[in-house]
XYZ file of N, CA and C in Angstrom:
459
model
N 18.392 15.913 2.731
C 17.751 14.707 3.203
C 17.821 13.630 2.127
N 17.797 12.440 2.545
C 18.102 11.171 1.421
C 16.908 11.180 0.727
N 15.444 11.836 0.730
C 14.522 11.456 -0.430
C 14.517 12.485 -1.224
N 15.474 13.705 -0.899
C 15.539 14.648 -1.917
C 16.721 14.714 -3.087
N 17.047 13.316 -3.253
C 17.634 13.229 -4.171
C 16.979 13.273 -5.720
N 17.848 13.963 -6.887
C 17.066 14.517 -7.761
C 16.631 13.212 -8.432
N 15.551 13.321 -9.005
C 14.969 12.962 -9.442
C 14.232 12.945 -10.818
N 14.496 13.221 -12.129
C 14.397 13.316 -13.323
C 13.705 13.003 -14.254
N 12.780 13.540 -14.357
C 11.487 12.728 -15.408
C 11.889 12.176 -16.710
N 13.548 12.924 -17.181
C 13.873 12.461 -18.119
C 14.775 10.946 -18.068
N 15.176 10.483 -17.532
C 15.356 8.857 -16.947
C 14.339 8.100 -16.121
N 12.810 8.138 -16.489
C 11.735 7.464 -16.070
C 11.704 7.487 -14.315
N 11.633 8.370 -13.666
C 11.649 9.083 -12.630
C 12.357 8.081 -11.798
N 13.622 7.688 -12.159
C 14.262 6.927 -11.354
C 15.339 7.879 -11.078
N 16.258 7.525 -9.679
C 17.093 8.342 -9.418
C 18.365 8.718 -10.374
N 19.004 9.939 -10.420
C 19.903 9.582 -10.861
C 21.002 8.762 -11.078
N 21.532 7.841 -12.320
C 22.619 7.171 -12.595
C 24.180 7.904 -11.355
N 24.056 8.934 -11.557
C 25.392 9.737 -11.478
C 25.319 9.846 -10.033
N 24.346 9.573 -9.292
C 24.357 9.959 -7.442
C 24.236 8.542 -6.884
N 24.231 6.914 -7.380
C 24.279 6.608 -6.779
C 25.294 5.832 -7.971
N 26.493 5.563 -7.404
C 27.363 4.389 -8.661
C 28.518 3.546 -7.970
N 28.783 3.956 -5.893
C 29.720 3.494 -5.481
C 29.699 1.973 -5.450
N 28.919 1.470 -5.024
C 28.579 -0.351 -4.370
C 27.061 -0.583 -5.892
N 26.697 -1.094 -5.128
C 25.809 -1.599 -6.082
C 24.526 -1.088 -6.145
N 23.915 -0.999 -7.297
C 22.761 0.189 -7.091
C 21.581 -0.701 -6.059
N 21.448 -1.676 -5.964
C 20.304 -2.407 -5.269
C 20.646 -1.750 -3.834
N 21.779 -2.364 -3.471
C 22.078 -2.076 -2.053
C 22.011 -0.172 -1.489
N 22.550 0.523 -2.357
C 22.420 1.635 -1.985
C 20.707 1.934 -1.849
N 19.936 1.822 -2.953
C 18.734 2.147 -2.809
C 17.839 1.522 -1.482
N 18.301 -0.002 -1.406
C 17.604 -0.223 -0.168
C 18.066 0.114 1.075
N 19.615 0.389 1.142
C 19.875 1.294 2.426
C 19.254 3.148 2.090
N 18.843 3.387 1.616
C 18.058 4.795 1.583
C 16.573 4.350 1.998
N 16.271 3.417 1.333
C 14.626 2.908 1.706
C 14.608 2.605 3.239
N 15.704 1.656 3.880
C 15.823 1.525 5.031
C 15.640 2.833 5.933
N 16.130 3.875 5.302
C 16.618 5.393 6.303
C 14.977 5.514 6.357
N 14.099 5.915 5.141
C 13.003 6.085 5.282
C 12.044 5.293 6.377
N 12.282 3.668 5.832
C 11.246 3.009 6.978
C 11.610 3.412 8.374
N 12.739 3.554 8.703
C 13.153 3.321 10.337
C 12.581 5.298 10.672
N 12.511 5.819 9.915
C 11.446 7.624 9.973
C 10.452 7.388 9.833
N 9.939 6.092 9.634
C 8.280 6.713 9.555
C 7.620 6.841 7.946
N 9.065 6.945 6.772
C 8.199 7.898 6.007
C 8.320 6.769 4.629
N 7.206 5.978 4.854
C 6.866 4.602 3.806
C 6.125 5.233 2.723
N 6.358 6.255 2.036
C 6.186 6.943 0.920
C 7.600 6.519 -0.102
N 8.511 7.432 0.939
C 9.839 6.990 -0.008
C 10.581 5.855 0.372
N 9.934 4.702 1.323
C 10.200 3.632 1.616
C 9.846 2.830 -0.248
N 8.306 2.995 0.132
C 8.305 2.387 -1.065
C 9.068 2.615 -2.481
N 9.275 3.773 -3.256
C 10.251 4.365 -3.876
C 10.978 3.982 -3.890
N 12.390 3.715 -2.742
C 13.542 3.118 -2.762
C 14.095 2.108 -2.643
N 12.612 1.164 -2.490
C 12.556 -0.122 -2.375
C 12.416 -0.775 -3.626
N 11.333 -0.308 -4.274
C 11.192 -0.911 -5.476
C 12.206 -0.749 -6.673
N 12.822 0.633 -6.804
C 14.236 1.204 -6.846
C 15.047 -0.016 -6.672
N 15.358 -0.932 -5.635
C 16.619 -1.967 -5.393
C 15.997 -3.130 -5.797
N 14.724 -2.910 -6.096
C 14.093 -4.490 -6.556
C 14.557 -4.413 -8.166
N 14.172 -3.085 -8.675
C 14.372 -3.253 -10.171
C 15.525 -3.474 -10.448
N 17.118 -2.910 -9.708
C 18.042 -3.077 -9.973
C 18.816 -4.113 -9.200
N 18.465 -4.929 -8.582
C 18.542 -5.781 -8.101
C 18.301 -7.642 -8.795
N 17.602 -7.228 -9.766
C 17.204 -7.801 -11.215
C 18.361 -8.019 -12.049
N 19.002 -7.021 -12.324
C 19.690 -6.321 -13.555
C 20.981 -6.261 -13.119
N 21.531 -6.219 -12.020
C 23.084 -6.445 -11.296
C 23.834 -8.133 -11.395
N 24.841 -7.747 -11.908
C 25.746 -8.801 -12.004
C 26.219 -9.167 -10.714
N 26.834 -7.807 -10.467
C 27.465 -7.792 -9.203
C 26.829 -7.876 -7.915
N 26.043 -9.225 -7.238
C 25.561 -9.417 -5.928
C 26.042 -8.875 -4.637
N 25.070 -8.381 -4.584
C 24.921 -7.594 -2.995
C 24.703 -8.315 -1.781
N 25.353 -8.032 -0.754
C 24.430 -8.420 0.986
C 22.763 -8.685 1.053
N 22.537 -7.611 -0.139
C 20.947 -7.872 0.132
C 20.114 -8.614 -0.467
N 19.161 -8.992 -0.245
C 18.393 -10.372 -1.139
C 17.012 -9.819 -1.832
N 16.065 -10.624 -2.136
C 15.192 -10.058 -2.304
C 13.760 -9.951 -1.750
N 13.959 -10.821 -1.012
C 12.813 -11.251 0.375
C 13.556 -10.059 1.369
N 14.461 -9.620 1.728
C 14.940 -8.451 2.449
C 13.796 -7.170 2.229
N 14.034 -7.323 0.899
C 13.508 -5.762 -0.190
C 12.076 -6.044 -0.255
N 11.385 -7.088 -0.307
C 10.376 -7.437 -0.580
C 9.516 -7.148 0.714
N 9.988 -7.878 1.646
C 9.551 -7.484 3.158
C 9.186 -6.007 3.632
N 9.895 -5.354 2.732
C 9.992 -4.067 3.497
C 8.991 -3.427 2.552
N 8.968 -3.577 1.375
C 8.216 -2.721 0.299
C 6.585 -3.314 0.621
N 6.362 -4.607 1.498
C 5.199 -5.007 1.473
C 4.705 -4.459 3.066
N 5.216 -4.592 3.921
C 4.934 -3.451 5.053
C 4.646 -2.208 4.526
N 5.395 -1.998 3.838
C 5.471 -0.135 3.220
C 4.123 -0.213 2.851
N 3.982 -0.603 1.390
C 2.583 -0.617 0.958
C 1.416 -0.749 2.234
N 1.394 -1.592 2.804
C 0.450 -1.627 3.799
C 0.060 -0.355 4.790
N 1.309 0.117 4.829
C 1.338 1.272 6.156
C 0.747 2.516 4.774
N 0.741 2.263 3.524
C 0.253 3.350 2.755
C -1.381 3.044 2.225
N -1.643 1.948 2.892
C -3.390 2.095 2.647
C -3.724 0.819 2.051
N -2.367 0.160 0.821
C -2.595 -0.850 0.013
C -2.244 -1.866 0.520
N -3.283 -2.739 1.247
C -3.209 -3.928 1.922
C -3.418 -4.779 0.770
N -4.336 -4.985 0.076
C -4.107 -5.852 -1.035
C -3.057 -6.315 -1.484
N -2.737 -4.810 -1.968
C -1.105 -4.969 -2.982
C 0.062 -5.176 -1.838
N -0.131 -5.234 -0.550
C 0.638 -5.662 0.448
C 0.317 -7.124 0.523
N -0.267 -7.821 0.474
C -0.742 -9.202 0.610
C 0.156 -10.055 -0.463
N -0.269 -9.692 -1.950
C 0.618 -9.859 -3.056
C 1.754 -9.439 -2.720
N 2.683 -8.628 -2.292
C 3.698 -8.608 -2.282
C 4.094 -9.762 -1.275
N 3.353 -9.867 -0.121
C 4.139 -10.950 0.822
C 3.747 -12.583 0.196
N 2.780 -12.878 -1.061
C 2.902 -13.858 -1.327
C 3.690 -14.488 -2.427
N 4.176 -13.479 -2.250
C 5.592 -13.735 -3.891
C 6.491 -13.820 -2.340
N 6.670 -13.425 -1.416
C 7.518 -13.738 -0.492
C 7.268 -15.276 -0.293
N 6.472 -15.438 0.169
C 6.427 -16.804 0.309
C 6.523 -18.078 -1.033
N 6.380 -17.633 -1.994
C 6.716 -18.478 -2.965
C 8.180 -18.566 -2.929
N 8.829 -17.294 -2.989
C 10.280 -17.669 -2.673
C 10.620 -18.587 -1.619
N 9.872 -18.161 -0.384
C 10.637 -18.467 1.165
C 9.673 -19.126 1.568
N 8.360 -20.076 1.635
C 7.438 -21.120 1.855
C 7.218 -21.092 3.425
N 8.567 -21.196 4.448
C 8.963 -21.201 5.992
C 9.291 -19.748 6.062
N 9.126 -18.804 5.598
C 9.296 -17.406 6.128
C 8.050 -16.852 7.458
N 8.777 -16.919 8.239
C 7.925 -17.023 9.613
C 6.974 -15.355 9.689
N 7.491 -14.212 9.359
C 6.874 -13.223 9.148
C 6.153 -12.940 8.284
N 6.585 -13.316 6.647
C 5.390 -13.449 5.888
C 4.169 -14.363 5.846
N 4.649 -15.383 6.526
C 3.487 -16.218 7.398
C 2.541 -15.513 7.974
N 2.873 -14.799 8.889
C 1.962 -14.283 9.725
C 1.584 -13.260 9.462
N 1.973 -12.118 8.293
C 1.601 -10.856 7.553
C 0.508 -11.717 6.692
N 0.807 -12.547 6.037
C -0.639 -12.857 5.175
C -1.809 -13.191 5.968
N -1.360 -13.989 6.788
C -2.714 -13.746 7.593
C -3.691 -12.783 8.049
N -2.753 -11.755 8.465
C -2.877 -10.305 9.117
C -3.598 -9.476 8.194
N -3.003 -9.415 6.955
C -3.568 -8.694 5.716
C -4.685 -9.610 5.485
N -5.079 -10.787 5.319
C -6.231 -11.572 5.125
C -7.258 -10.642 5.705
N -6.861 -10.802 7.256
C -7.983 -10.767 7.947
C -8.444 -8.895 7.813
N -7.664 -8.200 7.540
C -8.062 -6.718 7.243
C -8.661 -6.727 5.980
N -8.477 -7.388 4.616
C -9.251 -7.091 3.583
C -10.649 -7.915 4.148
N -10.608 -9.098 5.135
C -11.887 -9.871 5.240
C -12.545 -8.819 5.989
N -12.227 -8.393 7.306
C -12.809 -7.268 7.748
C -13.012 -5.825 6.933
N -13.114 -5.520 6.366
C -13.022 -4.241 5.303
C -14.160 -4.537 4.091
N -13.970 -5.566 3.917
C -15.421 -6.612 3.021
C -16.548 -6.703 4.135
N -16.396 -6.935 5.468
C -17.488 -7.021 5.823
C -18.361 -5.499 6.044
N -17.380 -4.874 6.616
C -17.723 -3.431 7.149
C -18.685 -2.544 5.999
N -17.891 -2.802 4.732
C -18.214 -1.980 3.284
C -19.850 -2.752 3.008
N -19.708 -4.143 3.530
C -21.155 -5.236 3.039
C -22.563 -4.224 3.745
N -21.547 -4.307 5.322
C -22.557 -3.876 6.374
C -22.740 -1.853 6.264
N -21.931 -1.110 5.801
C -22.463 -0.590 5.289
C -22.815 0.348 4.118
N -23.011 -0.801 3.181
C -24.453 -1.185 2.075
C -25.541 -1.002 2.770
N -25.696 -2.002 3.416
C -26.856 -2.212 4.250
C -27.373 -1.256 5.056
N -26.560 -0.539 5.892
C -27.182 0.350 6.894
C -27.633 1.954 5.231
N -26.927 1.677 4.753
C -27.289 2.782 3.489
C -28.518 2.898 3.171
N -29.007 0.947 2.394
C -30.193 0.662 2.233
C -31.200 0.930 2.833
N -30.964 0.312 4.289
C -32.052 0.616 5.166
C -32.258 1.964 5.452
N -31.297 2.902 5.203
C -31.384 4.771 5.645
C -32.460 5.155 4.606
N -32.345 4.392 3.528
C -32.932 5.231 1.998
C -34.226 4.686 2.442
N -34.815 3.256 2.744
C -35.730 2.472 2.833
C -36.395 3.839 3.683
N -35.852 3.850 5.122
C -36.525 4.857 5.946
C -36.872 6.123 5.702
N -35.808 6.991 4.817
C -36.060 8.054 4.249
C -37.252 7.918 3.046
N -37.747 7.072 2.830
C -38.421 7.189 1.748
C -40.229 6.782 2.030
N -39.949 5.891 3.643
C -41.196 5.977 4.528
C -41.455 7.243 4.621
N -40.578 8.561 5.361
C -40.566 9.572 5.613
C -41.211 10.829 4.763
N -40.460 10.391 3.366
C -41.228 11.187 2.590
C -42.362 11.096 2.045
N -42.886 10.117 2.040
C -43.866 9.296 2.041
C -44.954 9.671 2.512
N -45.230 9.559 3.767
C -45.531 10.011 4.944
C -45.943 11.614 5.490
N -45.031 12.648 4.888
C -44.661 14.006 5.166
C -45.671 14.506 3.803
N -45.643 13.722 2.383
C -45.733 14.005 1.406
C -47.575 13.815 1.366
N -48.118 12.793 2.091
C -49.386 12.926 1.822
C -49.989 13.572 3.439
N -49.507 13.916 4.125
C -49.978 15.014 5.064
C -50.552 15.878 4.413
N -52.161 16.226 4.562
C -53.112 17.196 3.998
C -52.844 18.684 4.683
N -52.552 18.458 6.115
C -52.309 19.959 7.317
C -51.300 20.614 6.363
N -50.351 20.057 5.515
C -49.294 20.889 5.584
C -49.489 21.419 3.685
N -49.668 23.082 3.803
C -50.091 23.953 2.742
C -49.386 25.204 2.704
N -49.114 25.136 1.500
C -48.472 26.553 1.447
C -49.133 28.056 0.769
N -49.216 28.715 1.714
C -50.341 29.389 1.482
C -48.990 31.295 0.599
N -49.937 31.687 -0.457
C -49.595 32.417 -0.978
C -50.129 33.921 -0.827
């Protein structure tokens, strides 16, 4: 399978030099990241994305692929892995590049409105917490100066 390519702690857990060297390393990595997103599996989406971002940097030799391509995809990825934040940031370096990018347009919004909702939910429950302890503490309260109740030895 394409994410079981080895992988080497001794070259900073990047893939091997020697398995990918035909075309250009950006492009290969983001066509492997691609295999992943279009499966489902935005684990090694992200991996092989960021993979063609770093070398995508560092290549002389320009590829088909850009970096709002790579960027797009690694910021969905992140998102579909929990990190909407760090999905937000990624699509607003998209838009600094691309200003009229009609999808990262509408992903920042999208991600807006999930960290705004996620702030409220976490606010609201604080609150229902508070008020549980507030009540639990009527309760014991309450239970605690009840005279009927003795424990007899």
């Amino acid at each position: 399978m394409y994410w079981h390519i080895d992988i080497s702690p001794n070259i900073s857990d990047r893939p091997s030099d020697k398995l990918i060297t035909r075309q250009g390393k950006s492009l290969e990595c983001y066509d492997l990241g691609r295999v992943a997103y279009t499966n489902g599996d935005f684990y090694h989406t992200l991996m092989w994305m960021q993979e063609a971002l770093d070398h995508l940097d560092t290549e002389t030799n320009h590829t088909s692929i850009n970096k709002i391509d790579i960027l797009d995809h690694l910021a969905y990825a992140t998102s579909q892995q929990g990190n909407v934040e760090h999905a937000l940031a990624i699509t607003k370096e998209i838009l600094t590049i691309a200003p009229d990018h009609f999808r990262a347009q509408n992903n920042k919004v999208y991600y807006e409105n999930i960290i705004k909702n996620r702030t409220l939910t976490n606010k609201q429950r604080r609150d229902a917490i508070d008020k549980s302890n507030s009540t639990n503490l009527k309760l014991i309260q309450t239970t605690s100066s009840d005279e009927s109740y003795k424990i007899n030895n």
